[in-house]
Tab-separated table of C-alpha atoms in Angstrom:
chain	number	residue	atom	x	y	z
A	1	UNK	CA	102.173	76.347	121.444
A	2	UNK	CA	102.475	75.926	117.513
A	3	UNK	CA	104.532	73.338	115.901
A	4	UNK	CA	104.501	74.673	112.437
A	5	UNK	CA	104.217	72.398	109.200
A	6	UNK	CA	105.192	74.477	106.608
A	7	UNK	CA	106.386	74.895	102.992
A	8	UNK	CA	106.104	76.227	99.594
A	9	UNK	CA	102.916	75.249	98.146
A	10	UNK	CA	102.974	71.792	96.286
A	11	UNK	CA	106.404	70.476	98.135
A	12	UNK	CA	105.126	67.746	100.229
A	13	UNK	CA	103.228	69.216	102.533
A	14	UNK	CA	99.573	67.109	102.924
A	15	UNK	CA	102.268	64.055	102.657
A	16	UNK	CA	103.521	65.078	106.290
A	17	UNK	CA	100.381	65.749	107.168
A	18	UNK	CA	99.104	62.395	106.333
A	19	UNK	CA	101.848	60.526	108.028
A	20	UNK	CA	102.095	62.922	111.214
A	21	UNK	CA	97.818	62.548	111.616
A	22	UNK	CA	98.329	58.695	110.832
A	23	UNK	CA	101.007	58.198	113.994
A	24	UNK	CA	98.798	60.934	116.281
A	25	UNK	CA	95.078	60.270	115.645
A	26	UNK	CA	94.615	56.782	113.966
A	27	UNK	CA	94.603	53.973	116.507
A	28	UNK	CA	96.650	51.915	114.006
A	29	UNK	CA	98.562	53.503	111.747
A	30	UNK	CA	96.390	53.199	109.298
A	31	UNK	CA	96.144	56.929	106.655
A	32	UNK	CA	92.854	58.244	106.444
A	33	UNK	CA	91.526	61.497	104.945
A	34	UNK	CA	89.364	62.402	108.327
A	35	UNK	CA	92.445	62.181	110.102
A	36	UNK	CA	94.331	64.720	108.461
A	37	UNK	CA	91.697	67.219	109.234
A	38	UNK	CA	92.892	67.620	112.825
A	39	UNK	CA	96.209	68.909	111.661
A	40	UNK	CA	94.673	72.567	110.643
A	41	UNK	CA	95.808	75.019	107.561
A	42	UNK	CA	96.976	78.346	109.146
A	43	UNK	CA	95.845	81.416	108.474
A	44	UNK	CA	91.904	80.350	107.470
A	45	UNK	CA	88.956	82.813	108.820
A	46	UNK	CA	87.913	81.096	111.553
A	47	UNK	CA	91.347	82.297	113.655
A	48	UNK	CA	90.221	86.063	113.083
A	49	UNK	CA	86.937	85.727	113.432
A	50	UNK	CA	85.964	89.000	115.920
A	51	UNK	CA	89.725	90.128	115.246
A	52	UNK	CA	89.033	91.724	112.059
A	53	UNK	CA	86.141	92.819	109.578
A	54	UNK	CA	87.716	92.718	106.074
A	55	UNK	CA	89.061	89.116	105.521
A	56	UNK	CA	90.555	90.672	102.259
A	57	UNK	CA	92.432	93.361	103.712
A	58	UNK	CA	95.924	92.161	104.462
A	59	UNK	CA	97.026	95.537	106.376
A	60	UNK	CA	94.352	93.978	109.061
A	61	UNK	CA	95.277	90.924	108.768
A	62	UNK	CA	98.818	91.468	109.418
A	63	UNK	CA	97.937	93.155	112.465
A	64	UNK	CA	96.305	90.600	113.593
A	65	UNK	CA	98.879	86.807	113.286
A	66	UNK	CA	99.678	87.167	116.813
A	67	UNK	CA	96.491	88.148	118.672
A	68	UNK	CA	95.080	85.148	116.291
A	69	UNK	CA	97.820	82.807	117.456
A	70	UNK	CA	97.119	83.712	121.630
A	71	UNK	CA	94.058	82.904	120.971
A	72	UNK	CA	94.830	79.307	119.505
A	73	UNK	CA	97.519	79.144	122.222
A	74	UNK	CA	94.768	79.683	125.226
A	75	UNK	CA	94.554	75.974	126.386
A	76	UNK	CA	98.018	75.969	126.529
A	77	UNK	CA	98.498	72.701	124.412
A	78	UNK	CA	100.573	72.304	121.898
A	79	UNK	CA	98.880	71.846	118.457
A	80	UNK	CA	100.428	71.145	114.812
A	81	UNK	CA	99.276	73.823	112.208
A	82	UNK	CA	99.913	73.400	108.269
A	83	UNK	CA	100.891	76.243	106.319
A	84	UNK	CA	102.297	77.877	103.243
A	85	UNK	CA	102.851	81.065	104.773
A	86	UNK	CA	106.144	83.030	105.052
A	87	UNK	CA	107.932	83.216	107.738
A	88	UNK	CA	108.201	86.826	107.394
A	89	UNK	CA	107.307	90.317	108.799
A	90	UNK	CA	105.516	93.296	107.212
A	91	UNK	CA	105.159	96.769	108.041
A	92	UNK	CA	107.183	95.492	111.493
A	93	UNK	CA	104.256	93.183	112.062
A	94	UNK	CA	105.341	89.569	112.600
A	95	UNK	CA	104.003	86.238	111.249
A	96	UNK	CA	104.538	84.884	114.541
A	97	UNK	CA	106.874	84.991	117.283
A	98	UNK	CA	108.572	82.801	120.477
A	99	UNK	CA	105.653	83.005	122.489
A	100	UNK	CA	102.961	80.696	119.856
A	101	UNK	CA	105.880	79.383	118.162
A	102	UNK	CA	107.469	75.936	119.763
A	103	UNK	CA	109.046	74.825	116.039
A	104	UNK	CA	108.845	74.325	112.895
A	105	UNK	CA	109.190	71.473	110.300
A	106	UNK	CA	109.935	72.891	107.145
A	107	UNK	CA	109.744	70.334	103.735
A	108	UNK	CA	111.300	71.612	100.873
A	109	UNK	CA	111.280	70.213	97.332
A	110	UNK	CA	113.646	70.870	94.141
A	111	UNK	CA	112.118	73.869	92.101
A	112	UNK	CA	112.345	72.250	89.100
A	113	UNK	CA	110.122	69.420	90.331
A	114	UNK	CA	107.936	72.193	92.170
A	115	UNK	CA	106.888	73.754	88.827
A	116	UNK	CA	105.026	70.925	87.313
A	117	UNK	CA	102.680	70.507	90.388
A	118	UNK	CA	101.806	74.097	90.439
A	119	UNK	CA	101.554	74.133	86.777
A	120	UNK	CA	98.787	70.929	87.752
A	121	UNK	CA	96.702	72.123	90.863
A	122	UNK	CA	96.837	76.101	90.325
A	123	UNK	CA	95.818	75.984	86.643
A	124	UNK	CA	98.712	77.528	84.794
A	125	UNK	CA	98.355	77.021	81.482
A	126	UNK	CA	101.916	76.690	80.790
A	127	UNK	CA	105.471	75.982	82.275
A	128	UNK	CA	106.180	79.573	81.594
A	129	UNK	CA	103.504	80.791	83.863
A	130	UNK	CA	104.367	78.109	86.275
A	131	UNK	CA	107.942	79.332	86.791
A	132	UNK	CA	106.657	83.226	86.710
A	133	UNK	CA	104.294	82.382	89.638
A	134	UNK	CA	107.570	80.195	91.964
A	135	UNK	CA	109.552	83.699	91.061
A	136	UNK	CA	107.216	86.077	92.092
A	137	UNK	CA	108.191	87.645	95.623
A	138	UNK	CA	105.601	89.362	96.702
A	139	UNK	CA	103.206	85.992	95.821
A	140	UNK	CA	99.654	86.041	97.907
A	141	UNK	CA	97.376	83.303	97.454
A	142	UNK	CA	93.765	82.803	98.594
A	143	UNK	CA	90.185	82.382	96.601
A	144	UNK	CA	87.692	85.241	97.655
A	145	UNK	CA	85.207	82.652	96.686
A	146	UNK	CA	86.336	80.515	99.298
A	147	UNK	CA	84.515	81.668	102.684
A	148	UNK	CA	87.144	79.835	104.919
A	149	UNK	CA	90.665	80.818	103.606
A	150	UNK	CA	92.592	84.063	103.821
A	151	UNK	CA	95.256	85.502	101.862
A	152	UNK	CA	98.326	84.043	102.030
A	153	UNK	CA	101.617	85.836	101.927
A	154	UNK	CA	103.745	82.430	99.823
A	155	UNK	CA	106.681	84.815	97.686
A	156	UNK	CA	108.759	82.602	95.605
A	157	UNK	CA	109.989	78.980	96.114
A	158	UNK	CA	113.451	81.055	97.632
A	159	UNK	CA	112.053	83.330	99.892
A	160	UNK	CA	109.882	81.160	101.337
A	161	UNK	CA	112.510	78.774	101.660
A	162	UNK	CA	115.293	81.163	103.438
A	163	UNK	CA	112.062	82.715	105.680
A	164	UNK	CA	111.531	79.687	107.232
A	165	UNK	CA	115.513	78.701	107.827
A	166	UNK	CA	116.185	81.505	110.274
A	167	UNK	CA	114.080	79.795	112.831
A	168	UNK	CA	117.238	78.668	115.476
A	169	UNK	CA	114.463	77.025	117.677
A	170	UNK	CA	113.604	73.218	117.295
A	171	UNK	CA	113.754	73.879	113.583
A	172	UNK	CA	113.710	70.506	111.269
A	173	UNK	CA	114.576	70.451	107.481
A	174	UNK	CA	112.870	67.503	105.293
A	175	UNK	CA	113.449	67.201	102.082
A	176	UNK	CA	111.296	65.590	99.870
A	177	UNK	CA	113.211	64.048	97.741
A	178	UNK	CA	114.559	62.220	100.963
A	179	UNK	CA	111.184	61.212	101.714
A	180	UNK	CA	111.225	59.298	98.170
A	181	UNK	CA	114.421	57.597	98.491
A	182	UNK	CA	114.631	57.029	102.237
A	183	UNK	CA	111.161	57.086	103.436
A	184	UNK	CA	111.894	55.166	106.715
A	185	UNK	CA	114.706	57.579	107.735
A	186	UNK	CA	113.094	60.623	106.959
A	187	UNK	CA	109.654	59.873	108.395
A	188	UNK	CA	111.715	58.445	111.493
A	189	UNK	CA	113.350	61.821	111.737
A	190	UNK	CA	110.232	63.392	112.135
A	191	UNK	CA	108.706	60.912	114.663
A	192	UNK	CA	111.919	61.842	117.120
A	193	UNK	CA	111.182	64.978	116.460
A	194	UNK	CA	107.429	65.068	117.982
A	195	UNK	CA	108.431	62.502	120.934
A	196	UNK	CA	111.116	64.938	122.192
A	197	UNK	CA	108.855	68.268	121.784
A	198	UNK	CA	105.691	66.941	122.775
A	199	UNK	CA	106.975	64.322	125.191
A	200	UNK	CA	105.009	61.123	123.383
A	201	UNK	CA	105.782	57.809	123.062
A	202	UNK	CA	105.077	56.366	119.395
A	203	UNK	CA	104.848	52.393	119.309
A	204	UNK	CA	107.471	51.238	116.302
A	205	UNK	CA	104.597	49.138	114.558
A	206	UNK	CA	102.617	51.855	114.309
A	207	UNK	CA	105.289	54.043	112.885
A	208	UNK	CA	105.980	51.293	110.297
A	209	UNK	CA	102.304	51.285	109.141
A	210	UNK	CA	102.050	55.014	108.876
A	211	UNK	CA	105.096	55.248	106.617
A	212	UNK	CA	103.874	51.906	104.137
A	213	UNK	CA	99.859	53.284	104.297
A	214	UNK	CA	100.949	56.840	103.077
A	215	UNK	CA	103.013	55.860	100.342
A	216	UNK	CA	102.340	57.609	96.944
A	217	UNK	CA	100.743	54.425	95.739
A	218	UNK	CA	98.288	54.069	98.784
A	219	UNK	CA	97.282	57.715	99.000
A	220	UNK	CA	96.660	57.603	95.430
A	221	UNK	CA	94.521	54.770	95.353
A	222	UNK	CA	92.647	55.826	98.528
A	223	UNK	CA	92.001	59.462	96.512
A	224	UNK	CA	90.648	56.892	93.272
A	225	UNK	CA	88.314	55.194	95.752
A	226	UNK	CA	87.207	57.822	98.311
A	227	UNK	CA	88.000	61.468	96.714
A	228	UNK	CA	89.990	63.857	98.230
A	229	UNK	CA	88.785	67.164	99.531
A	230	UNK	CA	91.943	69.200	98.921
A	231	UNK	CA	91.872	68.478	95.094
A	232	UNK	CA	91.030	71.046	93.007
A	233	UNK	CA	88.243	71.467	90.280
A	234	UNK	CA	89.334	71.394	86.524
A	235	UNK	CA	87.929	74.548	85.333
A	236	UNK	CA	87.987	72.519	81.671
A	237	UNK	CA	86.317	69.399	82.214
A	238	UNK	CA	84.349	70.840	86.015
A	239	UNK	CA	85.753	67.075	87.206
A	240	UNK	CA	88.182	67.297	90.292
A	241	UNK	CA	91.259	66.899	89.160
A	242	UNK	CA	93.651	64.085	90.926
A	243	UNK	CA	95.661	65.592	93.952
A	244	UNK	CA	98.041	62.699	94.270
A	245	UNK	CA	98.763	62.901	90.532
A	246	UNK	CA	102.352	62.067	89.754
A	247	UNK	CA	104.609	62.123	92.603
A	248	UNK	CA	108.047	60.249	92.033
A	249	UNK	CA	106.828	60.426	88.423
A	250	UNK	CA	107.126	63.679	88.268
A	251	UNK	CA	110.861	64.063	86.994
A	252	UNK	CA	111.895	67.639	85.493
A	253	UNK	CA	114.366	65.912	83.595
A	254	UNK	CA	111.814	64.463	81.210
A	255	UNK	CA	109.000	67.291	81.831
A	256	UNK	CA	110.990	70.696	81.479
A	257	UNK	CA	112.764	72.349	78.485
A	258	UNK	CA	116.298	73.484	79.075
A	259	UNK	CA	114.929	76.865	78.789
A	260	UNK	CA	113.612	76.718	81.951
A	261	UNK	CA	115.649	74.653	83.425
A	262	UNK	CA	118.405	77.090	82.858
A	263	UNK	CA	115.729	80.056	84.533
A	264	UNK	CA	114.945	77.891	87.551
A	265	UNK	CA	118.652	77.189	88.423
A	266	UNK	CA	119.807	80.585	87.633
A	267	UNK	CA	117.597	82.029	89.669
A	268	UNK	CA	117.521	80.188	93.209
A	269	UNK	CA	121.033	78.883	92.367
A	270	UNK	CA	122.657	79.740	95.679
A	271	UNK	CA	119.971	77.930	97.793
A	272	UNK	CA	119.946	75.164	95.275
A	273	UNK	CA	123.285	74.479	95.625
A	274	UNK	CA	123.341	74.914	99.595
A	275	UNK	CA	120.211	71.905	99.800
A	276	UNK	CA	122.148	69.819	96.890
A	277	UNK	CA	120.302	70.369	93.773
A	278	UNK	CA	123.185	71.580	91.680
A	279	UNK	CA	126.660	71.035	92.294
């Protein structure tokens, strides 16, 4: 069955991913970029291939999440699978359902922190198109000129959010912000989290490595020194630009205009206040 890694795109996400691959797959501890590849990105092509002919057309893919996901599910072993996805149905087709599904972690990060990575790795040209694209609720990502990933149903930084929080079973909230401030209680969280649904033991040391070796500072330095394969390409300069680029750096109160400020907290000001980002 799937343990599901998800969030909104740029909230923390390949951080998880780094730590959780670190404490599965490393014999150490130690983060490393090869690792991280074993924790999959869900949907990509490969999971329909002979399911469906038209990797563009979501109406087939949509028909097709759960025969994809009993296929994955065959060996009967439970896997960990990344993704930005919605938890969400369409046309009364399901994302996925209690038969792939064993949990879900879900990481969520403040919107108005959100906006300056997309801004960054999706090539907005401005903080107004960056907020336009976290507000947009019918938001599908996916490159055509990428032969490996599909479309991706995302919607805004809300409805992504709420999606995901009507799971009831073995669902686990991270926020990243937590991560920053309390890195050994949050990553701790999620270590009792895998031991009790995947019935592992996880040796303390090596739990104490994985959270120092992915700090931002490490993972940065690592990406300096070895590249990263998840960065994107500067369509300016044709240089990759750097995937682990600010992170606690990257303050809204110092980056954003009140203008949009005000937008961002008007608009997902309920669920902002329910996850403590406003009063």
């Amino acid at each position: 069955m799937i343990i599901w890694l998800a969030s909104y795109p740029k909230s923390g996400n390949t951080w998880l991913r780094l730590f959780i691959s670190s404490i599965l797959f490393s014999s150490d501890g130690n983060a490393n970029f090869e690792d991280i590849k074993k924790i999959d990105q869900y949907p990509r092509r490969k999971f329909f291939d002979g399911l469906i002919s038209n990797f563009e057309d979501m109406h087939e893919i949509k028909k097709n999440w759960i025969a994809s996901q009993d296929l994955i599910n065959l060996d009967n072993k439970i896997k960990i699978l990344k993704t930005h996805h919605m938890h969400c149905e369409v046309d009364n087709y399901s994302f996925t359902n209690n038969d792939n599904t064993l949990g879900a972690i879900y990481v969520v990060r403040d919107p108005r922190n959100v906006i300056t990575s997309i801004m960054h790795h999706f090539h907005k040209s401005s903080y107004k198109e960056a907020k336009e694209s976290i507000f947009e609720e019918k938001k599908l990502i996916g490159s055509k000129k990428d032969n490996d990933k599909m479309l991706t149903i995302t919607g805004s930084w809300k409805t992504n959010y709420l999606s995901w929080k009507k799971i009831k079973k073995n669902f686990l909230l991270i926020k990243y912000e937590n991560l920053i401030s309390n890195p050994k209680n949050e990553f701790n969280k999620i270590v009792q989290y895998l031991q009790n649904l995947m019935n592992i033991e996880i040796d303390k040391k090596k739990i104490e490595k994985a959270i120092n070796s992915t700090s931002f500072e490490n993972l940065s330095e690592l990406e300096t020194k070895h590249g990263f394969e998840e960065s994107v390409v500067d369509k300016k300069t044709g240089k990759n630009k750097k995937f682990f680029n600010l992170g606690p750096k990257n303050d809204w109160r110092k980056l954003l205009d009140n203008e949009t400020i005000n937008e961002i907290e008007e608009k997902f000001n309920s669920e902002m206040k329910e996850l403590g980002y406003l009063n």
